[in-house]
Amino acid sequence: MKILVTGGLGFIGSHTVVELQNEGFEVVAIDNLSNSSIEVLDGIEKITGKKPIFENIDLRDKSAVQNFFKKHSDVLGVIHFAASKAVGESVENPLLYYENNINSLVYLLQELTILPQANFIFSSSCTVYGQAEKMPITEDASVQPANSPYGNTKQIGEEIIIDVAKVSNINAVLLRYFNPIGAHSSAEIGELPIGIPQNLVPFITQTAFGLRKELSVYGNDYPTLDGTCIRDYIHVVDLAKAHVVALQRLLKKQNPEKVETFNLGTGKGSSVLEVINAFEKVSGQKLPYKIVGRREGDVISAYANTDKANEVLGWKAELSLEDGLASAWKWEQKIRS
Ligand code: UD1
């Protein structure tokens, strides 16, 4: 069974390729290497014993997308990760985000509507909930106006898929991720941020390694236990496995609705200071940090109610925050050695 993974050399994409290959799927990975590296293919091969088929395609190139599906007309499912994801950059360059995240999605869906049957997994985000009124967040919490073009592309993406599924052969699962962290336990693949990391965990591991002077903690005056923001940090390997489960559900036609939505998190919220403490514990490193002002656009708290994913998908996050941090630290040391 041939599965297309777009953004297959990226952080979550590469871990998902590994889990798909472990389950016996034949994988074709598309990536334009804009935020990834070709060496990721070697890492995947070291873990699974097999390289996925690789196509260096920019999904904004409509004719390239058309040609891809002519060549690979036997694709049975698509897991679509390829997208830009830096919130700040999206504010500065909204058209880049709308072009990259929306055009690519439209071109892919256009090709899938031609197929007799298409199964589509979409990489969405808990950012669609904004500051939810109730914690933990259930899938029926209302979608709030997006506070960045990046967030807006995830909301618009979900809407496009819902509209298209109504009038086509497409069945889809929208997966709303909380905060993915960590790396494969082998340290053969992991997160490769370009430039200064915007996300907490890669900033922590780079600081611990001495690449950054200190971590800035964005605000300790939030209405939380220790004043820092709360997030739900999910191990990327758990997240990757959820994609395989969601895909199998569509392939086995177990989905009662054409489009289903699931939160993917652990259900546990951790504050920034708790993450720092956990990192110091698992790494044995002292992490230099200072408290600075709040970062614009940060919500106070976001963690998932995972009941729907647990019960309907039969998937549950198995790995802890400590596992995620330890694997991210192992990976950071490996890539710098
Ligand atoms: C946000 C979105 C997420 C989206 C992601 C894209 C929410 C709830 N989450 O993640 O859906 O996919 O952006 O990048 O909207 N922090 C520091 N210092 C740092 C970096 C981060 O203190 O140097 C803090 C942040 O204030 C936040 C936490 O660490 O409280 C996590 O930040 P980050 O890793 O950037 O993820 P989110 O902003 O939660």
mmCIF file of C-alpha atoms and ligand atoms in Angstrom:
data_model
loop_
_atom_site.group_PDB
_atom_site.id
_atom_site.type_symbol
_atom_site.label_atom_id
_atom_site.label_comp_id
_atom_site.label_asym_id
_atom_site.label_seq_id
_atom_site.Cartn_x
_atom_site.Cartn_y
_atom_site.Cartn_z
ATOM 1 C CA MET A 1 0.000 0.000 0.000
ATOM 2 C CA LYS A 2 1.578 3.234 -1.183
ATOM 3 C CA ILE A 3 1.230 6.291 1.047
ATOM 4 C CA LEU A 4 2.330 9.812 0.162
ATOM 5 C CA VAL A 5 3.842 11.842 2.991
ATOM 6 C CA THR A 6 4.320 15.507 2.066
ATOM 7 C CA GLY A 7 6.969 17.217 4.145
ATOM 8 C CA GLY A 8 8.250 13.701 4.687
ATOM 9 C CA LEU A 9 11.760 14.826 5.607
ATOM 10 C CA GLY A 10 10.563 17.354 8.184
ATOM 11 C CA PHE A 11 10.358 16.908 11.935
ATOM 12 C CA ILE A 12 6.981 15.196 12.317
ATOM 13 C CA GLY A 13 6.992 13.923 8.727
ATOM 14 C CA SER A 14 10.210 11.917 9.095
ATOM 15 C CA HIS A 15 9.042 10.257 12.304
ATOM 16 C CA THR A 16 5.777 9.371 10.603
ATOM 17 C CA VAL A 17 7.609 7.858 7.612
ATOM 18 C CA VAL A 18 9.471 5.624 10.087
ATOM 19 C CA GLU A 19 6.258 4.449 11.768
ATOM 20 C CA LEU A 20 4.552 3.840 8.404
ATOM 21 C CA GLN A 21 7.499 1.781 7.148
ATOM 22 C CA ASN A 22 7.556 -0.135 10.438
ATOM 23 C CA GLU A 23 3.922 -1.048 9.737
ATOM 24 C CA GLY A 24 4.795 -2.284 6.247
ATOM 25 C CA PHE A 25 3.507 0.637 4.163
ATOM 26 C CA GLU A 26 5.371 1.703 1.046
ATOM 27 C CA VAL A 27 6.114 5.398 1.474
ATOM 28 C CA VAL A 28 6.711 8.134 -1.068
ATOM 29 C CA ALA A 29 8.008 11.280 0.580
ATOM 30 C CA ILE A 30 7.694 14.677 -1.063
ATOM 31 C CA ASP A 31 9.785 17.531 0.310
ATOM 32 C CA ASN A 32 11.248 20.733 -1.132
ATOM 33 C CA LEU A 33 14.006 20.748 1.534
ATOM 34 C CA SER A 34 13.044 24.315 2.527
ATOM 35 C CA ASN A 35 13.131 23.379 6.211
ATOM 36 C CA SER A 36 14.765 19.945 6.135
ATOM 37 C CA SER A 37 17.806 18.115 4.913
ATOM 38 C CA ILE A 38 18.337 15.298 2.414
ATOM 39 C CA GLU A 39 20.371 13.381 5.044
ATOM 40 C CA VAL A 40 17.130 12.658 6.869
ATOM 41 C CA LEU A 41 16.652 9.872 4.309
ATOM 42 C CA ASP A 42 19.763 8.144 5.680
ATOM 43 C CA GLY A 43 18.437 8.452 9.239
ATOM 44 C CA ILE A 44 15.158 6.850 8.196
ATOM 45 C CA GLU A 45 17.054 4.054 6.456
ATOM 46 C CA LYS A 46 19.220 3.414 9.513
ATOM 47 C CA ILE A 47 16.119 2.992 11.684
ATOM 48 C CA THR A 48 13.883 1.016 9.326
ATOM 49 C CA GLY A 49 16.358 -0.589 6.929
ATOM 50 C CA LYS A 50 14.625 1.128 4.046
ATOM 51 C CA LYS A 51 14.673 4.483 2.285
ATOM 52 C CA PRO A 52 11.303 5.826 1.228
ATOM 53 C CA ILE A 53 10.888 6.824 -2.413
ATOM 54 C CA PHE A 54 11.806 10.506 -2.472
ATOM 55 C CA GLU A 55 10.562 13.277 -4.769
ATOM 56 C CA ASN A 56 11.989 16.781 -4.423
ATOM 57 C CA ILE A 57 8.851 18.708 -5.324
ATOM 58 C CA ASP A 58 7.600 22.129 -4.315
ATOM 59 C CA LEU A 59 3.862 21.710 -3.898
ATOM 60 C CA ARG A 60 3.281 25.312 -5.013
ATOM 61 C CA ASP A 61 4.189 24.047 -8.488
ATOM 62 C CA LYS A 62 0.822 22.864 -9.723
ATOM 63 C CA SER A 63 2.112 21.014 -12.781
ATOM 64 C CA ALA A 64 4.694 19.193 -10.641
ATOM 65 C CA VAL A 65 1.881 18.023 -8.363
ATOM 66 C CA GLN A 66 -0.120 16.857 -11.404
ATOM 67 C CA ASN A 67 2.892 14.980 -12.782
ATOM 68 C CA PHE A 68 3.525 13.358 -9.416
ATOM 69 C CA PHE A 69 0.045 11.820 -9.387
ATOM 70 C CA LYS A 70 0.419 10.646 -12.999
ATOM 71 C CA LYS A 71 3.559 8.799 -11.934
ATOM 72 C CA HIS A 72 2.148 7.542 -8.627
ATOM 73 C CA SER A 73 -1.493 6.890 -9.479
ATOM 74 C CA ASP A 74 -1.519 4.008 -6.961
ATOM 75 C CA VAL A 75 -1.279 6.268 -3.908
ATOM 76 C CA LEU A 76 -3.935 5.133 -1.423
ATOM 77 C CA GLY A 77 -3.480 7.751 1.242
ATOM 78 C CA VAL A 78 -1.876 11.123 1.790
ATOM 79 C CA ILE A 79 -0.493 12.528 5.022
ATOM 80 C CA HIS A 80 0.018 16.222 4.418
ATOM 81 C CA PHE A 81 2.649 17.893 6.607
ATOM 82 C CA ALA A 82 4.357 20.182 4.118
ATOM 83 C CA ALA A 83 3.729 23.708 5.366
ATOM 84 C CA SER A 84 5.466 26.679 6.918
ATOM 85 C CA LYS A 85 4.985 26.937 10.665
ATOM 86 C CA ALA A 86 6.743 29.924 12.213
ATOM 87 C CA VAL A 87 4.160 32.191 13.795
ATOM 88 C CA GLY A 88 6.341 35.343 13.800
ATOM 89 C CA GLU A 89 7.483 34.875 10.202
ATOM 90 C CA SER A 90 3.856 34.470 9.134
ATOM 91 C CA VAL A 91 3.016 37.882 10.621
ATOM 92 C CA GLU A 92 5.893 39.443 8.672
ATOM 93 C CA ASN A 93 5.239 37.605 5.432
ATOM 94 C CA PRO A 94 1.591 36.545 5.307
ATOM 95 C CA LEU A 95 1.516 35.946 1.564
ATOM 96 C CA LEU A 96 4.320 33.393 1.830
ATOM 97 C CA TYR A 97 2.158 31.507 4.322
ATOM 98 C CA TYR A 98 -1.037 31.751 2.308
ATOM 99 C CA GLU A 99 0.761 30.689 -0.845
ATOM 100 C CA ASN A 100 2.710 27.853 0.704
ATOM 101 C CA ASN A 101 0.103 26.451 3.081
ATOM 102 C CA ILE A 102 -3.072 27.060 1.067
ATOM 103 C CA ASN A 103 -2.040 26.721 -2.586
ATOM 104 C CA SER A 104 -0.231 23.456 -1.858
ATOM 105 C CA LEU A 105 -3.276 22.046 -0.116
ATOM 106 C CA VAL A 106 -5.571 23.057 -2.982
ATOM 107 C CA TYR A 107 -3.301 21.523 -5.638
ATOM 108 C CA LEU A 108 -3.081 18.266 -3.722
ATOM 109 C CA LEU A 109 -6.831 18.060 -3.183
ATOM 110 C CA GLN A 110 -7.464 18.817 -6.865
ATOM 111 C CA GLU A 111 -5.490 15.723 -7.814
ATOM 112 C CA LEU A 112 -7.105 13.590 -5.120
ATOM 113 C CA THR A 113 -10.626 14.427 -6.278
ATOM 114 C CA ILE A 114 -9.766 12.744 -9.588
ATOM 115 C CA LEU A 115 -8.962 9.449 -7.859
ATOM 116 C CA PRO A 116 -11.732 6.899 -7.222
ATOM 117 C CA GLN A 117 -11.008 7.007 -3.514
ATOM 118 C CA ALA A 118 -8.732 9.201 -1.433
ATOM 119 C CA ASN A 119 -7.751 9.190 2.218
ATOM 120 C CA PHE A 120 -6.295 12.403 3.562
ATOM 121 C CA ILE A 121 -4.694 13.199 6.900
ATOM 122 C CA PHE A 122 -4.207 16.893 7.639
ATOM 123 C CA SER A 123 -1.648 18.359 9.961
ATOM 124 C CA SER A 124 -3.598 20.911 11.993
ATOM 125 C CA SER A 125 -2.873 22.615 15.281
ATOM 126 C CA CYS A 126 -4.348 23.409 18.665
ATOM 127 C CA THR A 127 -3.708 26.998 17.663
ATOM 128 C CA VAL A 128 -7.218 26.912 16.107
ATOM 129 C CA TYR A 129 -8.690 26.993 19.652
ATOM 130 C CA GLY A 130 -6.911 30.249 20.598
ATOM 131 C CA GLN A 131 -7.301 30.781 24.344
ATOM 132 C CA ALA A 132 -9.975 28.171 24.967
ATOM 133 C CA GLU A 133 -12.421 28.915 27.780
ATOM 134 C CA LYS A 134 -12.235 25.447 29.304
ATOM 135 C CA MET A 135 -9.267 23.187 30.012
ATOM 136 C CA PRO A 136 -8.593 20.520 28.955
ATOM 137 C CA ILE A 137 -9.658 21.364 25.409
ATOM 138 C CA THR A 138 -12.168 19.087 23.691
ATOM 139 C CA GLU A 139 -12.596 18.913 19.917
ATOM 140 C CA ASP A 140 -15.951 20.683 20.137
ATOM 141 C CA ALA A 141 -14.398 23.789 21.715
ATOM 142 C CA SER A 142 -15.055 26.700 19.405
ATOM 143 C CA VAL A 143 -12.509 27.727 16.832
ATOM 144 C CA GLN A 144 -11.364 31.267 17.684
ATOM 145 C CA PRO A 145 -10.321 33.998 15.250
ATOM 146 C CA ALA A 146 -6.715 33.210 14.352
ATOM 147 C CA ASN A 147 -4.074 35.447 15.876
ATOM 148 C CA SER A 148 -1.532 34.896 13.121
ATOM 149 C CA PRO A 149 -1.565 34.158 9.380
ATOM 150 C CA TYR A 150 0.000 30.773 10.242
ATOM 151 C CA GLY A 151 -2.934 29.938 12.529
ATOM 152 C CA ASN A 152 -5.329 31.209 9.896
ATOM 153 C CA THR A 153 -3.855 28.843 7.288
ATOM 154 C CA LYS A 154 -4.626 25.908 9.603
ATOM 155 C CA GLN A 155 -8.234 27.065 10.088
ATOM 156 C CA ILE A 156 -8.745 27.767 6.396
ATOM 157 C CA GLY A 157 -7.083 24.441 5.558
ATOM 158 C CA GLU A 158 -9.554 22.574 7.760
ATOM 159 C CA GLU A 159 -12.482 24.419 6.132
ATOM 160 C CA ILE A 160 -11.250 23.705 2.622
ATOM 161 C CA ILE A 161 -10.985 19.982 3.395
ATOM 162 C CA ILE A 162 -14.494 19.896 4.924
ATOM 163 C CA ASP A 163 -15.976 21.661 1.866
ATOM 164 C CA VAL A 164 -14.157 19.419 -0.617
ATOM 165 C CA ALA A 165 -14.938 16.169 1.223
ATOM 166 C CA LYS A 166 -18.678 16.956 0.978
ATOM 167 C CA VAL A 167 -18.589 16.819 -2.808
ATOM 168 C CA SER A 168 -15.815 14.333 -3.536
ATOM 169 C CA ASN A 169 -14.434 10.888 -2.786
ATOM 170 C CA ILE A 170 -12.125 12.306 -0.155
ATOM 171 C CA ASN A 171 -12.280 11.037 3.426
ATOM 172 C CA ALA A 172 -10.198 13.019 5.848
ATOM 173 C CA VAL A 173 -8.910 13.220 9.386
ATOM 174 C CA LEU A 174 -7.906 16.578 10.843
ATOM 175 C CA LEU A 175 -5.281 16.124 13.529
ATOM 176 C CA ARG A 176 -4.862 19.045 15.896
ATOM 177 C CA TYR A 177 -1.434 18.787 17.472
ATOM 178 C CA PHE A 178 -0.529 20.290 20.775
ATOM 179 C CA ASN A 179 3.241 20.851 21.262
ATOM 180 C CA PRO A 180 5.368 18.164 19.549
ATOM 181 C CA ILE A 181 8.813 17.631 21.088
ATOM 182 C CA GLY A 182 11.575 15.026 21.198
ATOM 183 C CA ALA A 183 13.283 12.793 18.688
ATOM 184 C CA HIS A 184 13.467 9.145 17.724
ATOM 185 C CA SER A 185 15.077 7.071 20.519
ATOM 186 C CA SER A 186 17.889 6.071 18.122
ATOM 187 C CA ALA A 187 18.790 9.770 17.651
ATOM 188 C CA GLU A 188 18.962 9.077 13.908
ATOM 189 C CA ILE A 189 16.238 11.659 13.207
ATOM 190 C CA GLY A 190 14.935 14.657 15.152
ATOM 191 C CA GLU A 191 14.115 18.344 14.895
ATOM 192 C CA LEU A 192 16.409 20.501 12.739
ATOM 193 C CA PRO A 193 15.472 24.131 13.319
ATOM 194 C CA ILE A 194 17.047 26.597 10.901
ATOM 195 C CA GLY A 195 18.533 29.651 12.616
ATOM 196 C CA ILE A 196 17.439 30.660 16.099
ATOM 197 C CA PRO A 197 14.780 28.217 17.324
ATOM 198 C CA GLN A 198 11.413 29.783 18.069
ATOM 199 C CA ASN A 199 10.059 26.780 19.938
ATOM 200 C CA LEU A 200 10.873 26.079 23.554
ATOM 201 C CA VAL A 201 12.510 22.650 23.498
ATOM 202 C CA PRO A 202 15.043 23.175 20.683
ATOM 203 C CA PHE A 203 15.973 26.475 22.319
ATOM 204 C CA ILE A 204 16.544 24.644 25.596
ATOM 205 C CA THR A 205 18.725 21.919 24.072
ATOM 206 C CA GLN A 206 20.781 24.442 22.080
ATOM 207 C CA THR A 207 21.275 26.535 25.220
ATOM 208 C CA ALA A 208 22.329 23.499 27.245
ATOM 209 C CA PHE A 209 24.816 22.639 24.520
ATOM 210 C CA GLY A 210 26.271 26.147 24.727
ATOM 211 C CA LEU A 211 25.041 27.420 21.373
ATOM 212 C CA ARG A 212 22.824 30.038 23.063
ATOM 213 C CA LYS A 213 23.717 32.075 26.126
ATOM 214 C CA GLU A 214 20.447 31.657 27.977
ATOM 215 C CA LEU A 215 16.786 30.883 27.491
ATOM 216 C CA SER A 216 14.345 33.773 27.749
ATOM 217 C CA VAL A 217 11.224 32.684 29.584
ATOM 218 C CA TYR A 218 8.406 34.742 28.140
ATOM 219 C CA GLY A 219 6.585 36.000 31.209
ATOM 220 C CA ASN A 220 6.054 34.731 34.758
ATOM 221 C CA ASP A 221 3.010 36.838 35.577
ATOM 222 C CA TYR A 222 0.375 34.627 33.945
ATOM 223 C CA PRO A 223 -2.493 33.323 36.098
ATOM 224 C CA THR A 224 -0.944 29.844 36.431
ATOM 225 C CA LEU A 225 0.630 28.006 39.380
ATOM 226 C CA ASP A 226 4.128 29.403 38.803
ATOM 227 C CA GLY A 227 3.186 32.286 36.502
ATOM 228 C CA THR A 228 4.539 30.734 33.278
ATOM 229 C CA CYS A 229 2.442 29.448 30.360
ATOM 230 C CA ILE A 230 1.069 25.926 30.277
ATOM 231 C CA ARG A 231 1.342 23.660 27.214
ATOM 232 C CA ASP A 232 0.779 20.004 26.402
ATOM 233 C CA TYR A 233 4.108 18.580 25.189
ATOM 234 C CA ILE A 234 3.628 15.422 23.143
ATOM 235 C CA HIS A 235 6.471 13.135 22.069
ATOM 236 C CA VAL A 236 6.902 13.187 18.286
ATOM 237 C CA VAL A 237 7.013 9.366 18.144
ATOM 238 C CA ASP A 238 3.604 9.149 19.838
ATOM 239 C CA LEU A 239 2.346 11.784 17.436
ATOM 240 C CA ALA A 240 3.728 9.877 14.437
ATOM 241 C CA LYS A 241 1.997 6.681 15.581
ATOM 242 C CA ALA A 242 -1.316 8.522 15.789
ATOM 243 C CA HIS A 243 -1.032 9.315 12.077
ATOM 244 C CA VAL A 244 -0.649 5.653 11.219
ATOM 245 C CA VAL A 245 -3.691 4.767 13.326
ATOM 246 C CA ALA A 246 -5.774 7.543 11.730
ATOM 247 C CA LEU A 247 -4.730 6.412 8.263
ATOM 248 C CA GLN A 248 -5.580 2.784 8.988
ATOM 249 C CA ARG A 249 -9.006 3.903 10.173
ATOM 250 C CA LEU A 250 -9.655 5.508 6.785
ATOM 251 C CA LEU A 251 -8.185 2.612 4.806
ATOM 252 C CA LYS A 252 -10.431 0.169 6.684
ATOM 253 C CA LYS A 253 -13.392 2.520 6.154
ATOM 254 C CA GLN A 254 -14.084 2.651 9.880
ATOM 255 C CA ASN A 255 -14.874 6.360 9.800
ATOM 256 C CA PRO A 256 -18.588 7.090 10.171
ATOM 257 C CA GLU A 257 -18.123 10.672 8.966
ATOM 258 C CA LYS A 258 -16.261 11.935 5.929
ATOM 259 C CA VAL A 259 -14.190 14.282 8.047
ATOM 260 C CA GLU A 260 -13.204 13.605 11.637
ATOM 261 C CA THR A 261 -11.190 15.780 13.996
ATOM 262 C CA PHE A 262 -8.932 14.638 16.823
ATOM 263 C CA ASN A 263 -6.779 16.383 19.394
ATOM 264 C CA LEU A 264 -3.328 14.878 19.691
ATOM 265 C CA GLY A 265 -1.766 15.617 23.044
ATOM 266 C CA THR A 266 -0.961 13.885 26.304
ATOM 267 C CA GLY A 267 -3.749 15.500 28.301
ATOM 268 C CA LYS A 268 -1.199 16.871 30.753
ATOM 269 C CA GLY A 269 -0.261 20.542 30.947
ATOM 270 C CA SER A 270 3.264 21.612 31.933
ATOM 271 C CA SER A 271 4.514 25.112 32.657
ATOM 272 C CA VAL A 272 7.682 26.525 31.099
ATOM 273 C CA LEU A 273 9.442 26.291 34.478
ATOM 274 C CA GLU A 274 8.336 22.676 34.865
ATOM 275 C CA VAL A 275 9.823 21.926 31.441
ATOM 276 C CA ILE A 276 13.102 23.573 32.464
ATOM 277 C CA ASN A 277 13.202 21.569 35.724
ATOM 278 C CA ALA A 278 12.411 18.320 33.938
ATOM 279 C CA PHE A 279 15.130 19.049 31.382
ATOM 280 C CA GLU A 280 17.708 19.712 34.107
ATOM 281 C CA LYS A 281 16.747 16.441 35.769
ATOM 282 C CA VAL A 282 17.006 14.231 32.685
ATOM 283 C CA SER A 283 20.116 15.890 31.229
ATOM 284 C CA GLY A 284 22.053 16.626 34.399
ATOM 285 C CA GLN A 285 22.708 20.085 32.896
ATOM 286 C CA LYS A 286 22.011 23.407 34.568
ATOM 287 C CA LEU A 287 20.005 25.519 32.166
ATOM 288 C CA PRO A 288 20.762 29.239 32.203
ATOM 289 C CA TYR A 289 17.569 31.249 31.846
ATOM 290 C CA LYS A 290 16.075 34.634 32.630
ATOM 291 C CA ILE A 291 12.520 35.835 32.898
ATOM 292 C CA VAL A 292 11.589 38.425 30.280
ATOM 293 C CA GLY A 293 8.330 40.031 29.173
ATOM 294 C CA ARG A 294 5.439 38.124 27.635
ATOM 295 C CA ARG A 295 5.626 37.101 23.979
ATOM 296 C CA GLU A 296 2.852 38.608 21.896
ATOM 297 C CA GLY A 297 0.173 36.150 20.887
ATOM 298 C CA ASP A 298 0.966 33.514 23.543
ATOM 299 C CA VAL A 299 -2.086 31.941 25.144
ATOM 300 C CA ILE A 300 -1.959 31.321 28.895
ATOM 301 C CA SER A 301 -2.778 27.670 28.804
ATOM 302 C CA ALA A 302 -3.485 24.946 26.233
ATOM 303 C CA TYR A 303 -3.718 21.237 26.948
ATOM 304 C CA ALA A 304 -5.787 18.546 25.357
ATOM 305 C CA ASN A 305 -8.695 16.465 26.396
ATOM 306 C CA THR A 306 -7.592 13.269 24.661
ATOM 307 C CA ASP A 307 -10.704 11.161 25.327
ATOM 308 C CA LYS A 308 -11.842 11.192 21.714
ATOM 309 C CA ALA A 309 -8.462 10.114 20.327
ATOM 310 C CA ASN A 310 -8.110 7.496 23.097
ATOM 311 C CA GLU A 311 -11.564 5.996 22.644
ATOM 312 C CA VAL A 312 -12.326 6.438 18.947
ATOM 313 C CA LEU A 313 -8.843 6.007 17.482
ATOM 314 C CA GLY A 314 -7.686 3.649 20.207
ATOM 315 C CA TRP A 315 -4.469 5.655 20.452
ATOM 316 C CA LYS A 316 -2.855 7.057 23.559
ATOM 317 C CA ALA A 317 0.376 8.970 24.137
ATOM 318 C CA GLU A 318 2.730 6.536 25.887
ATOM 319 C CA LEU A 319 5.840 8.644 26.370
ATOM 320 C CA SER A 320 6.361 11.295 29.042
ATOM 321 C CA LEU A 321 7.645 14.850 29.016
ATOM 322 C CA GLU A 322 10.897 13.464 30.450
ATOM 323 C CA ASP A 323 11.166 10.949 27.577
ATOM 324 C CA GLY A 324 10.653 13.776 25.092
ATOM 325 C CA LEU A 325 13.261 15.999 26.697
ATOM 326 C CA ALA A 326 15.817 13.200 27.116
ATOM 327 C CA SER A 327 15.473 12.190 23.457
ATOM 328 C CA ALA A 328 15.710 15.823 22.293
ATOM 329 C CA TRP A 329 18.894 16.206 24.362
ATOM 330 C CA LYS A 330 20.381 12.987 22.963
ATOM 331 C CA TRP A 331 19.609 14.240 19.451
ATOM 332 C CA GLU A 332 21.136 17.691 20.082
ATOM 333 C CA GLN A 333 24.366 16.067 21.308
ATOM 334 C CA LYS A 334 24.433 13.679 18.344
ATOM 335 C CA ILE A 335 24.067 16.387 15.671
ATOM 336 C CA ARG A 336 26.730 18.583 17.283
ATOM 337 C CA SER A 337 29.288 15.792 17.676
HETATM 338 C C1 UD1 B 1 2.358 27.660 19.028
HETATM 339 C C2 UD1 B 1 0.990 27.046 18.836
HETATM 340 C C3 UD1 B 1 1.101 25.762 18.089
HETATM 341 C C4 UD1 B 1 1.827 26.003 16.788
HETATM 342 C C5 UD1 B 1 3.204 26.521 17.116
HETATM 343 C C6 UD1 B 1 3.966 26.794 15.852
HETATM 344 C C7 UD1 B 1 -0.646 27.538 20.600
HETATM 345 C C8 UD1 B 1 -1.201 27.134 21.918
HETATM 346 N N1 UD1 B 1 0.359 26.780 20.120
HETATM 347 O O1 UD1 B 1 3.072 26.867 19.929
HETATM 348 O O2 UD1 B 1 -0.186 25.252 17.817
HETATM 349 O O3 UD1 B 1 1.906 24.831 16.038
HETATM 350 O O4 UD1 B 1 3.058 27.735 17.826
HETATM 351 O O5 UD1 B 1 5.275 27.165 16.158
HETATM 352 O O6 UD1 B 1 -1.059 28.502 20.011
HETATM 353 N N2 UD1 B 1 8.776 29.897 25.342
HETATM 354 C C9 UD1 B 1 9.690 30.577 26.115
HETATM 355 N N3 UD1 B 1 10.901 30.887 25.571
HETATM 356 C C10 UD1 B 1 11.256 30.541 24.299
HETATM 357 C C11 UD1 B 1 10.319 29.825 23.501
HETATM 358 C C12 UD1 B 1 9.079 29.516 24.061
HETATM 359 O O7 UD1 B 1 9.422 30.926 27.269
HETATM 360 O O8 UD1 B 1 12.364 30.863 23.858
HETATM 361 C C13 UD1 B 1 7.479 29.523 25.920
HETATM 362 C C14 UD1 B 1 6.294 30.129 25.183
HETATM 363 O O9 UD1 B 1 5.955 31.367 25.745
HETATM 364 C C15 UD1 B 1 5.224 29.060 25.436
HETATM 365 C C16 UD1 B 1 6.014 27.762 25.509
HETATM 366 O O10 UD1 B 1 7.347 28.132 25.780
HETATM 367 O O11 UD1 B 1 4.628 29.277 26.676
HETATM 368 C C17 UD1 B 1 5.954 26.954 24.229
HETATM 369 O O12 UD1 B 1 6.314 27.794 23.149
HETATM 370 P P1 UD1 B 1 6.530 27.244 21.671
HETATM 371 O O13 UD1 B 1 7.423 26.062 21.711
HETATM 372 O O14 UD1 B 1 6.930 28.400 20.825
HETATM 373 O O15 UD1 B 1 5.111 26.703 21.240
HETATM 374 P P2 UD1 B 1 3.664 27.453 21.259
HETATM 375 O O16 UD1 B 1 3.818 28.909 21.166
HETATM 376 O O17 UD1 B 1 2.888 26.885 22.371
#
